JSON list of C-alpha atoms and ligand atoms in Angstrom, two decimals:
[
{"chain": "A", "resi": 1, "resn": "MET", "atom": "CA", "xyz": [8.92, 8.61, -5.83]},
{"chain": "A", "resi": 2, "resn": "GLY", "atom": "CA", "xyz": [6.92, 11.87, -5.73]},
{"chain": "A", "resi": 3, "resn": "TRP", "atom": "CA", "xyz": [4.32, 10.43, -8.08]},
{"chain": "A", "resi": 4, "resn": "LEU", "atom": "CA", "xyz": [3.30, 7.76, -5.86]},
{"chain": "A", "resi": 5, "resn": "LYS", "atom": "CA", "xyz": [2.77, 10.41, -2.81]},
{"chain": "A", "resi": 6, "resn": "THR", "atom": "CA", "xyz": [0.50, 12.63, -4.97]},
{"chain": "A", "resi": 7, "resn": "LEU", "atom": "CA", "xyz": [-1.37, 9.59, -6.13]},
{"chain": "A", "resi": 8, "resn": "GLN", "atom": "CA", "xyz": [-1.99, 8.69, -2.75]},
{"chain": "A", "resi": 9, "resn": "ASP", "atom": "CA", "xyz": [-2.93, 12.31, -1.58]},
{"chain": "A", "resi": 10, "resn": "MET", "atom": "CA", "xyz": [-5.62, 12.24, -4.54]},
{"chain": "A", "resi": 11, "resn": "MET", "atom": "CA", "xyz": [-7.21, 9.26, -3.37]},
{"chain": "A", "resi": 12, "resn": "THR", "atom": "CA", "xyz": [-7.62, 10.22, 0.25]},
{"chain": "A", "resi": 13, "resn": "HIS", "atom": "CA", "xyz": [-9.21, 13.58, -1.46]},
{"chain": "A", "resi": 14, "resn": "ASP", "atom": "CA", "xyz": [-11.30, 11.37, -3.51]},
{"chain": "A", "resi": 15, "resn": "LYS", "atom": "CA", "xyz": [-12.71, 9.55, -0.60]},
{"chain": "A", "resi": 16, "resn": "SER", "atom": "CA", "xyz": [-13.53, 12.73, 1.50]},
{"chain": "A", "resi": 17, "resn": "ALA", "atom": "CA", "xyz": [-15.38, 14.07, -1.17]},
{"chain": "A", "resi": 18, "resn": "GLY", "atom": "CA", "xyz": [-17.31, 10.82, -1.91]},
{"chain": "A", "resi": 19, "resn": "ILE", "atom": "CA", "xyz": [-15.70, 9.81, -4.93]},
{"chain": "A", "resi": 20, "resn": "THR", "atom": "CA", "xyz": [-15.45, 6.22, -5.47]},
{"chain": "A", "resi": 21, "resn": "THR", "atom": "CA", "xyz": [-13.22, 4.47, -7.75]},
{"chain": "A", "resi": 22, "resn": "MET", "atom": "CA", "xyz": [-16.33, 3.29, -10.10]},
{"chain": "A", "resi": 23, "resn": "ASP", "atom": "CA", "xyz": [-17.08, 5.09, -13.54]},
{"chain": "A", "resi": 24, "resn": "CYS", "atom": "CA", "xyz": [-20.53, 5.40, -14.47]},
{"chain": "A", "resi": 25, "resn": "PRO", "atom": "CA", "xyz": [-21.16, 2.68, -16.90]},
{"chain": "A", "resi": 26, "resn": "VAL", "atom": "CA", "xyz": [-23.30, 5.31, -19.19]},
{"chain": "A", "resi": 27, "resn": "CYS", "atom": "CA", "xyz": [-21.05, 8.29, -19.46]},
{"chain": "A", "resi": 28, "resn": "ARG", "atom": "CA", "xyz": [-17.64, 6.13, -19.14]},
{"chain": "A", "resi": 29, "resn": "GLY", "atom": "CA", "xyz": [-14.66, 8.05, -17.30]},
{"chain": "A", "resi": 30, "resn": "THR", "atom": "CA", "xyz": [-17.06, 10.19, -15.00]},
{"chain": "A", "resi": 31, "resn": "PRO", "atom": "CA", "xyz": [-16.39, 9.07, -11.25]},
{"chain": "A", "resi": 32, "resn": "LEU", "atom": "CA", "xyz": [-19.28, 7.74, -9.53]},
{"chain": "A", "resi": 33, "resn": "ARG", "atom": "CA", "xyz": [-20.16, 9.73, -6.24]},
{"chain": "A", "resi": 34, "resn": "GLN", "atom": "CA", "xyz": [-21.07, 8.12, -2.79]},
{"chain": "A", "resi": 35, "resn": "THR", "atom": "CA", "xyz": [-24.39, 9.81, -1.89]},
{"chain": "A", "resi": 36, "resn": "ARG", "atom": "CA", "xyz": [-26.75, 9.63, 0.86]},
{"chain": "A", "resi": 37, "resn": "LEU", "atom": "CA", "xyz": [-30.26, 8.86, -0.21]},
{"chain": "A", "resi": 38, "resn": "GLY", "atom": "CA", "xyz": [-32.33, 11.93, 1.64]},
{"chain": "A", "resi": 39, "resn": "ASP", "atom": "CA", "xyz": [-33.90, 10.33, 4.80]},
{"chain": "A", "resi": 40, "resn": "TYR", "atom": "CA", "xyz": [-33.34, 6.79, 4.47]},
{"chain": "A", "resi": 41, "resn": "GLY", "atom": "CA", "xyz": [-30.45, 6.12, 6.78]},
{"chain": "A", "resi": 42, "resn": "ASN", "atom": "CA", "xyz": [-26.56, 5.62, 6.18]},
{"chain": "A", "resi": 43, "resn": "VAL", "atom": "CA", "xyz": [-26.36, 3.65, 2.89]},
{"chain": "A", "resi": 44, "resn": "THR", "atom": "CA", "xyz": [-24.85, 5.72, 0.55]},
{"chain": "A", "resi": 45, "resn": "LEU", "atom": "CA", "xyz": [-25.59, 4.49, -2.99]},
{"chain": "A", "resi": 46, "resn": "ASP", "atom": "CA", "xyz": [-22.97, 5.20, -6.17]},
{"chain": "A", "resi": 47, "resn": "ILE", "atom": "CA", "xyz": [-24.68, 8.19, -8.14]},
{"chain": "A", "resi": 48, "resn": "CYS", "atom": "CA", "xyz": [-23.19, 9.84, -11.46]},
{"chain": "A", "resi": 49, "resn": "PRO", "atom": "CA", "xyz": [-23.05, 13.58, -11.14]},
{"chain": "A", "resi": 50, "resn": "THR", "atom": "CA", "xyz": [-23.65, 13.81, -14.95]},
{"chain": "A", "resi": 51, "resn": "CYS", "atom": "CA", "xyz": [-26.36, 11.43, -15.68]},
{"chain": "A", "resi": 52, "resn": "HIS", "atom": "CA", "xyz": [-27.56, 10.85, -12.34]},
{"chain": "A", "resi": 53, "resn": "GLY", "atom": "CA", "xyz": [-27.92, 6.99, -12.85]},
{"chain": "A", "resi": 54, "resn": "ILE", "atom": "CA", "xyz": [-27.69, 5.08, -9.97]},
{"chain": "A", "resi": 55, "resn": "TRP", "atom": "CA", "xyz": [-25.35, 2.11, -9.06]},
{"chain": "A", "resi": 56, "resn": "VAL", "atom": "CA", "xyz": [-27.00, -0.10, -6.47]},
{"chain": "A", "resi": 57, "resn": "GLU", "atom": "CA", "xyz": [-24.92, -2.73, -4.79]},
{"chain": "A", "resi": 58, "resn": "ALA", "atom": "CA", "xyz": [-26.69, -6.19, -4.22]},
{"chain": "A", "resi": 59, "resn": "GLY", "atom": "CA", "xyz": [-28.96, -5.92, -1.18]},
{"chain": "A", "resi": 60, "resn": "GLU", "atom": "CA", "xyz": [-28.33, -2.04, -0.80]},
{"chain": "A", "resi": 61, "resn": "LEU", "atom": "CA", "xyz": [-32.11, -1.20, -1.38]},
{"chain": "A", "resi": 62, "resn": "ASP", "atom": "CA", "xyz": [-33.11, -3.29, 1.50]},
{"chain": "A", "resi": 63, "resn": "ARG", "atom": "CA", "xyz": [-30.86, -1.91, 3.65]},
{"chain": "A", "resi": 64, "resn": "LEU", "atom": "CA", "xyz": [-32.06, 1.58, 3.26]},
{"chain": "A", "resi": 65, "resn": "ASP", "atom": "CA", "xyz": [-34.19, 2.59, 6.55]},
{"chain": "A", "resi": 66, "resn": "GLY", "atom": "CA", "xyz": [-37.87, 2.52, 6.06]},
{"chain": "A", "resi": 67, "resn": "SER", "atom": "CA", "xyz": [-37.19, 1.42, 2.17]},
{"chain": "A", "resi": 68, "resn": "PRO", "atom": "CA", "xyz": [-40.11, 1.69, -0.12]},
{"chain": "A", "resi": 69, "resn": "TRP", "atom": "CA", "xyz": [-37.60, -0.23, -2.14]},
{"chain": "A", "resi": 70, "resn": "ALA", "atom": "CA", "xyz": [-37.89, -2.98, 0.35]},
{"chain": "A", "resi": 71, "resn": "ASN", "atom": "CA", "xyz": [-37.94, -6.82, -1.24]},
{"chain": "A", "resi": 72, "resn": "VAL", "atom": "CA", "xyz": [-37.78, -5.34, -4.56]},
{"chain": "A", "resi": 73, "resn": "GLU", "atom": "CA", "xyz": [-34.83, -7.28, -5.29]},
{"chain": "A", "resi": 74, "resn": "GLU", "atom": "CA", "xyz": [-36.46, -10.52, -4.93]},
{"chain": "A", "resi": 75, "resn": "HIS", "atom": "CA", "xyz": [-39.06, -9.58, -7.32]},
{"chain": "A", "resi": 76, "resn": "HIS", "atom": "CA", "xyz": [-39.26, -11.55, -10.41]},
{"chain": "A", "resi": 77, "resn": "PHE", "atom": "CA", "xyz": [-37.27, -10.18, -13.47]},
{"chain": "A", "resi": 78, "resn": "HIS", "atom": "CA", "xyz": [-36.72, -11.78, -16.61]},
{"chain": "A", "resi": 79, "resn": "GLU", "atom": "CA", "xyz": [-34.22, -11.07, -19.45]},
{"chain": "A", "resi": 80, "resn": "THR", "atom": "CA", "xyz": [-35.61, -8.31, -21.82]},
{"chain": "A", "resi": 81, "resn": "GLU", "atom": "CA", "xyz": [-34.87, -7.26, -25.44]},
{"chain": "A", "resi": 82, "resn": "GLY", "atom": "CA", "xyz": [-36.31, -3.78, -24.80]},
{"chain": "A", "resi": 83, "resn": "ASP", "atom": "CA", "xyz": [-34.90, -0.60, -26.14]},
{"chain": "A", "resi": 84, "resn": "HIS", "atom": "CA", "xyz": [-31.52, -0.45, -24.19]},
{"chain": "A", "resi": 85, "resn": "VAL", "atom": "CA", "xyz": [-27.81, 1.10, -24.21]},
{"chain": "A", "resi": 86, "resn": "GLU", "atom": "CA", "xyz": [-25.09, -1.57, -23.49]},
{"chain": "A", "resi": 87, "resn": "ALA", "atom": "CA", "xyz": [-23.09, -1.07, -20.59]},
{"chain": "A", "resi": 88, "resn": "ASP", "atom": "CA", "xyz": [-20.83, -2.88, -18.12]},
{"chain": "A", "resi": 89, "resn": "CYS", "atom": "CA", "xyz": [-20.77, -3.31, -14.60]},
{"chain": "A", "resi": 90, "resn": "PRO", "atom": "CA", "xyz": [-18.90, -0.62, -12.72]},
{"chain": "A", "resi": 91, "resn": "LYS", "atom": "CA", "xyz": [-17.34, -3.35, -10.45]},
{"chain": "A", "resi": 92, "resn": "CYS", "atom": "CA", "xyz": [-16.60, -6.20, -12.52]},
{"chain": "A", "resi": 93, "resn": "ALA", "atom": "CA", "xyz": [-16.40, -4.65, -16.01]},
{"chain": "A", "resi": 94, "resn": "ILE", "atom": "CA", "xyz": [-18.62, -7.58, -17.76]},
{"chain": "A", "resi": 95, "resn": "LEU", "atom": "CA", "xyz": [-21.47, -6.58, -19.63]},
{"chain": "A", "resi": 96, "resn": "LEU", "atom": "CA", "xyz": [-24.82, -5.81, -17.52]},
{"chain": "A", "resi": 97, "resn": "THR", "atom": "CA", "xyz": [-28.19, -7.86, -18.49]},
{"chain": "A", "resi": 98, "resn": "PRO", "atom": "CA", "xyz": [-31.32, -5.96, -19.16]},
{"chain": "A", "resi": 99, "resn": "LEU", "atom": "CA", "xyz": [-33.91, -7.18, -16.96]},
{"chain": "A", "resi": 100, "resn": "SER", "atom": "CA", "xyz": [-37.78, -6.34, -16.53]},
{"chain": "A", "resi": 101, "resn": "PRO", "atom": "CA", "xyz": [-40.03, -7.09, -13.50]},
{"chain": "A", "resi": 102, "resn": "ALA", "atom": "CA", "xyz": [-42.22, -9.82, -14.87]},
{"chain": "A", "resi": 103, "resn": "ASP", "atom": "CA", "xyz": [-45.92, -7.55, -14.43]},
{"chain": "A", "resi": 104, "resn": "MET", "atom": "CA", "xyz": [-44.08, -4.37, -15.68]},
{"chain": "A", "resi": 105, "resn": "PRO", "atom": "CA", "xyz": [-42.34, -4.83, -19.05]},
{"chain": "A", "resi": 106, "resn": "ASP", "atom": "CA", "xyz": [-41.88, -1.31, -19.75]},
{"chain": "A", "resi": 107, "resn": "VAL", "atom": "CA", "xyz": [-39.73, -0.84, -16.77]},
{"chain": "A", "resi": 108, "resn": "ILE", "atom": "CA", "xyz": [-35.68, -2.20, -17.73]},
{"chain": "A", "resi": 109, "resn": "VAL", "atom": "CA", "xyz": [-33.04, -2.17, -15.47]},
{"chain": "A", "resi": 110, "resn": "ASP", "atom": "CA", "xyz": [-29.57, -3.63, -15.90]},
{"chain": "A", "resi": 111, "resn": "ARG", "atom": "CA", "xyz": [-28.07, -6.02, -13.68]},
{"chain": "A", "resi": 112, "resn": "CYS", "atom": "CA", "xyz": [-25.08, -8.00, -13.22]},
{"chain": "A", "resi": 113, "resn": "SER", "atom": "CA", "xyz": [-24.98, -11.69, -13.18]},
{"chain": "A", "resi": 114, "resn": "GLN", "atom": "CA", "xyz": [-21.83, -11.66, -11.18]},
{"chain": "A", "resi": 115, "resn": "CYS", "atom": "CA", "xyz": [-22.13, -9.36, -8.19]},
{"chain": "A", "resi": 116, "resn": "ASN", "atom": "CA", "xyz": [-26.00, -8.99, -8.69]},
{"chain": "A", "resi": 117, "resn": "GLY", "atom": "CA", "xyz": [-25.57, -4.81, -8.57]},
{"chain": "A", "resi": 118, "resn": "PHE", "atom": "CA", "xyz": [-28.34, -2.94, -10.42]},
{"chain": "A", "resi": 119, "resn": "TRP", "atom": "CA", "xyz": [-27.61, 0.01, -12.44]},
{"chain": "A", "resi": 120, "resn": "LEU", "atom": "CA", "xyz": [-30.72, 2.35, -12.63]},
{"chain": "A", "resi": 121, "resn": "ASP", "atom": "CA", "xyz": [-30.60, 5.15, -15.00]},
{"chain": "A", "resi": 122, "resn": "HIS", "atom": "CA", "xyz": [-31.88, 8.32, -13.80]},
{"chain": "A", "resi": 123, "resn": "GLY", "atom": "CA", "xyz": [-35.87, 7.91, -12.69]},
{"chain": "A", "resi": 124, "resn": "GLU", "atom": "CA", "xyz": [-35.59, 4.09, -12.62]},
{"chain": "A", "resi": 125, "resn": "LEU", "atom": "CA", "xyz": [-35.28, 4.42, -8.55]},
{"chain": "A", "resi": 126, "resn": "ASP", "atom": "CA", "xyz": [-38.97, 5.89, -8.62]},
{"chain": "A", "resi": 127, "resn": "ARG", "atom": "CA", "xyz": [-39.94, 2.99, -11.11]},
{"chain": "A", "resi": 128, "resn": "MET", "atom": "CA", "xyz": [-38.25, 0.49, -8.72]},
{"chain": "A", "resi": 129, "resn": "LYS", "atom": "CA", "xyz": [-40.62, 2.01, -6.10]},
{"chain": "A", "resi": 130, "resn": "GLU", "atom": "CA", "xyz": [-43.85, 1.26, -8.20]},
{"chain": "A", "resi": 131, "resn": "VAL", "atom": "CA", "xyz": [-42.35, -2.42, -8.53]},
{"chain": "A", "resi": 132, "resn": "ALA", "atom": "CA", "xyz": [-42.26, -2.84, -4.97]},
{"chain": "A", "resi": 133, "resn": "GLN", "atom": "CA", "xyz": [-45.69, -1.39, -4.33]},
{"chain": "A", "resi": 134, "resn": "ASN", "atom": "CA", "xyz": [-46.66, -3.83, -6.90]},
{"chain": "A", "resi": 135, "resn": "LEU", "atom": "CA", "xyz": [-45.27, -6.61, -5.36]},
{"chain": "A", "resi": 136, "resn": "ASP", "atom": "CA", "xyz": [-47.33, -5.47, -2.02]},
{"chain": "A", "resi": 137, "resn": "ALA", "atom": "CA", "xyz": [-50.42, -5.06, -3.94]},
{"chain": "A", "resi": 138, "resn": "SER", "atom": "CA", "xyz": [-50.04, -8.36, -5.46]},
{"chain": "A", "resi": 139, "resn": "ALA", "atom": "CA", "xyz": [-49.45, -10.20, -2.37]},
{"chain": "A", "resi": 140, "resn": "ALA", "atom": "CA", "xyz": [-52.75, -8.74, -0.87]},
{"chain": "A", "resi": 141, "resn": "PRO", "atom": "CA", "xyz": [-55.59, -11.45, -0.28]},
{"chain": "A", "resi": 142, "resn": "VAL", "atom": "CA", "xyz": [-57.33, -12.35, -3.32]},
{"chain": "A", "resi": 143, "resn": "ILE", "atom": "CA", "xyz": [-61.18, -12.08, -3.92]},
{"chain": "A", "resi": 144, "resn": "GLY", "atom": "CA", "xyz": [-62.97, -14.22, -6.33]},
{"chain": "A", "resi": 145, "resn": "ASP", "atom": "CA", "xyz": [-61.22, -17.05, -8.42]},
{"chain": "A", "resi": 146, "resn": "GLN", "atom": "CA", "xyz": [-59.18, -14.97, -10.72]},
{"chain": "A", "resi": 147, "resn": "LYS", "atom": "CA", "xyz": [-55.37, -15.44, -10.92]},
{"chain": "A", "resi": 148, "resn": "PRO", "atom": "CA", "xyz": [-54.09, -11.57, -10.48]},
{"chain": "A", "resi": 149, "resn": "ALA", "atom": "CA", "xyz": [-52.14, -10.63, -13.27]},
{"chain": "A", "resi": 150, "resn": "GLY", "atom": "CA", "xyz": [-48.78, -10.87, -13.20]},
{"chain": "A", "resi": 151, "resn": "TRP", "atom": "CA", "xyz": [-48.73, -13.94, -10.80]},
{"chain": "A", "resi": 152, "resn": "SER", "atom": "CA", "xyz": [-47.18, -17.13, -11.86]},
{"chain": "A", "resi": 153, "resn": "ASP", "atom": "CA", "xyz": [-49.54, -20.42, -12.24]},
{"chain": "A", "resi": 154, "resn": "LEU", "atom": "CA", "xyz": [-47.05, -21.72, -9.19]},
{"chain": "A", "resi": 155, "resn": "ARG", "atom": "CA", "xyz": [-47.77, -18.87, -7.18]},
{"chain": "A", "resi": 156, "resn": "TRP", "atom": "CA", "xyz": [-51.37, -19.05, -7.56]},
{"chain": "A", "resi": 157, "resn": "ASN", "atom": "CA", "xyz": [-51.41, -22.57, -7.01]},
{"chain": "A", "resi": 158, "resn": "ILE", "atom": "CA", "xyz": [-49.81, -22.19, -3.86]},
{"chain": "A", "resi": 159, "resn": "HIS", "atom": "CA", "xyz": [-51.97, -19.25, -2.56]},
{"chain": "A", "resi": 160, "resn": "ARG", "atom": "CA", "xyz": [-55.06, -21.40, -3.53]},
{"chain": "A", "resi": 161, "resn": "LEU", "atom": "CA", "xyz": [-53.46, -24.37, -1.09]},
{"chain": "A", "resi": 162, "resn": "LYS", "atom": "CA", "xyz": [-53.38, -21.77, 1.53]},
{"chain": "A", "resi": 163, "resn": "ALA", "atom": "CA", "xyz": [-56.54, -20.14, 1.28]},
{"chain": "A", "resi": 164, "resn": "THR", "atom": "CA", "xyz": [-58.11, -24.11, 1.48]},
{"chain": "A", "resi": 165, "resn": "ARG", "atom": "CA", "xyz": [-55.93, -24.58, 4.46]},
{"chain": "A", "resi": 166, "resn": "ASP", "atom": "CA", "xyz": [-57.63, -21.03, 6.25]},
{"chain": "B", "resi": 1, "resn": "ZN", "atom": "ZN1", "xyz": [-23.17, 9.00, -15.95]},
{"chain": "B", "resi": 2, "resn": "ZN", "atom": "ZN1", "xyz": [-20.42, -7.04, -11.09]}
]
C-alpha cells in the first residue's frame, strides 16, 4: 500500500502550501491556491497562480473584513451573451453562466448556478468593487423626479412611495 501513503503525504503537503483540490477553470489542470487578500481578514480566496483568476465561494466577498465588495452579490446580475470563454465550475464541474451587473454591461463575471460561486478573471475583482460602489451611489437619496440609470421601475416606485411617506 506504499502508493496510498505517498498520496496522503502529498495531500498534507498540498494543504500546508495552500493548494486546493480545485483546478483553474481557465488554465485547466493548474490547481488554485488559497490566498489571503491583503488586509481583509482571515478569509482566503482561491487564486490561480498562472492567470491570477479568482474563485469566490458564495458569500465570501461579504465575509472579508471592511470589504469594499460588501453586498455586491446581491446586486442585480443578468445573463449576458458578451465576449466570453466557456468555463466549468471548479467545484461542481458544470458550465458557469456569464453574468453582467444590470448597470455595467461591460463587466462580465461567471457564476455557478449550483453553488453560486463566482469566477473572476484577472482584474475583475476591481471591477466588482466598482459594481459595489455603484450600488452605494444608486442607493443615495435621489434629487429630482428622474429615475436614476440602472434602477428598475419597481425599485424606483418603492423609493418614491418611501419618499412620499417621509
Ligand atoms: Zn488560471
Ligand atoms: Zn459550482
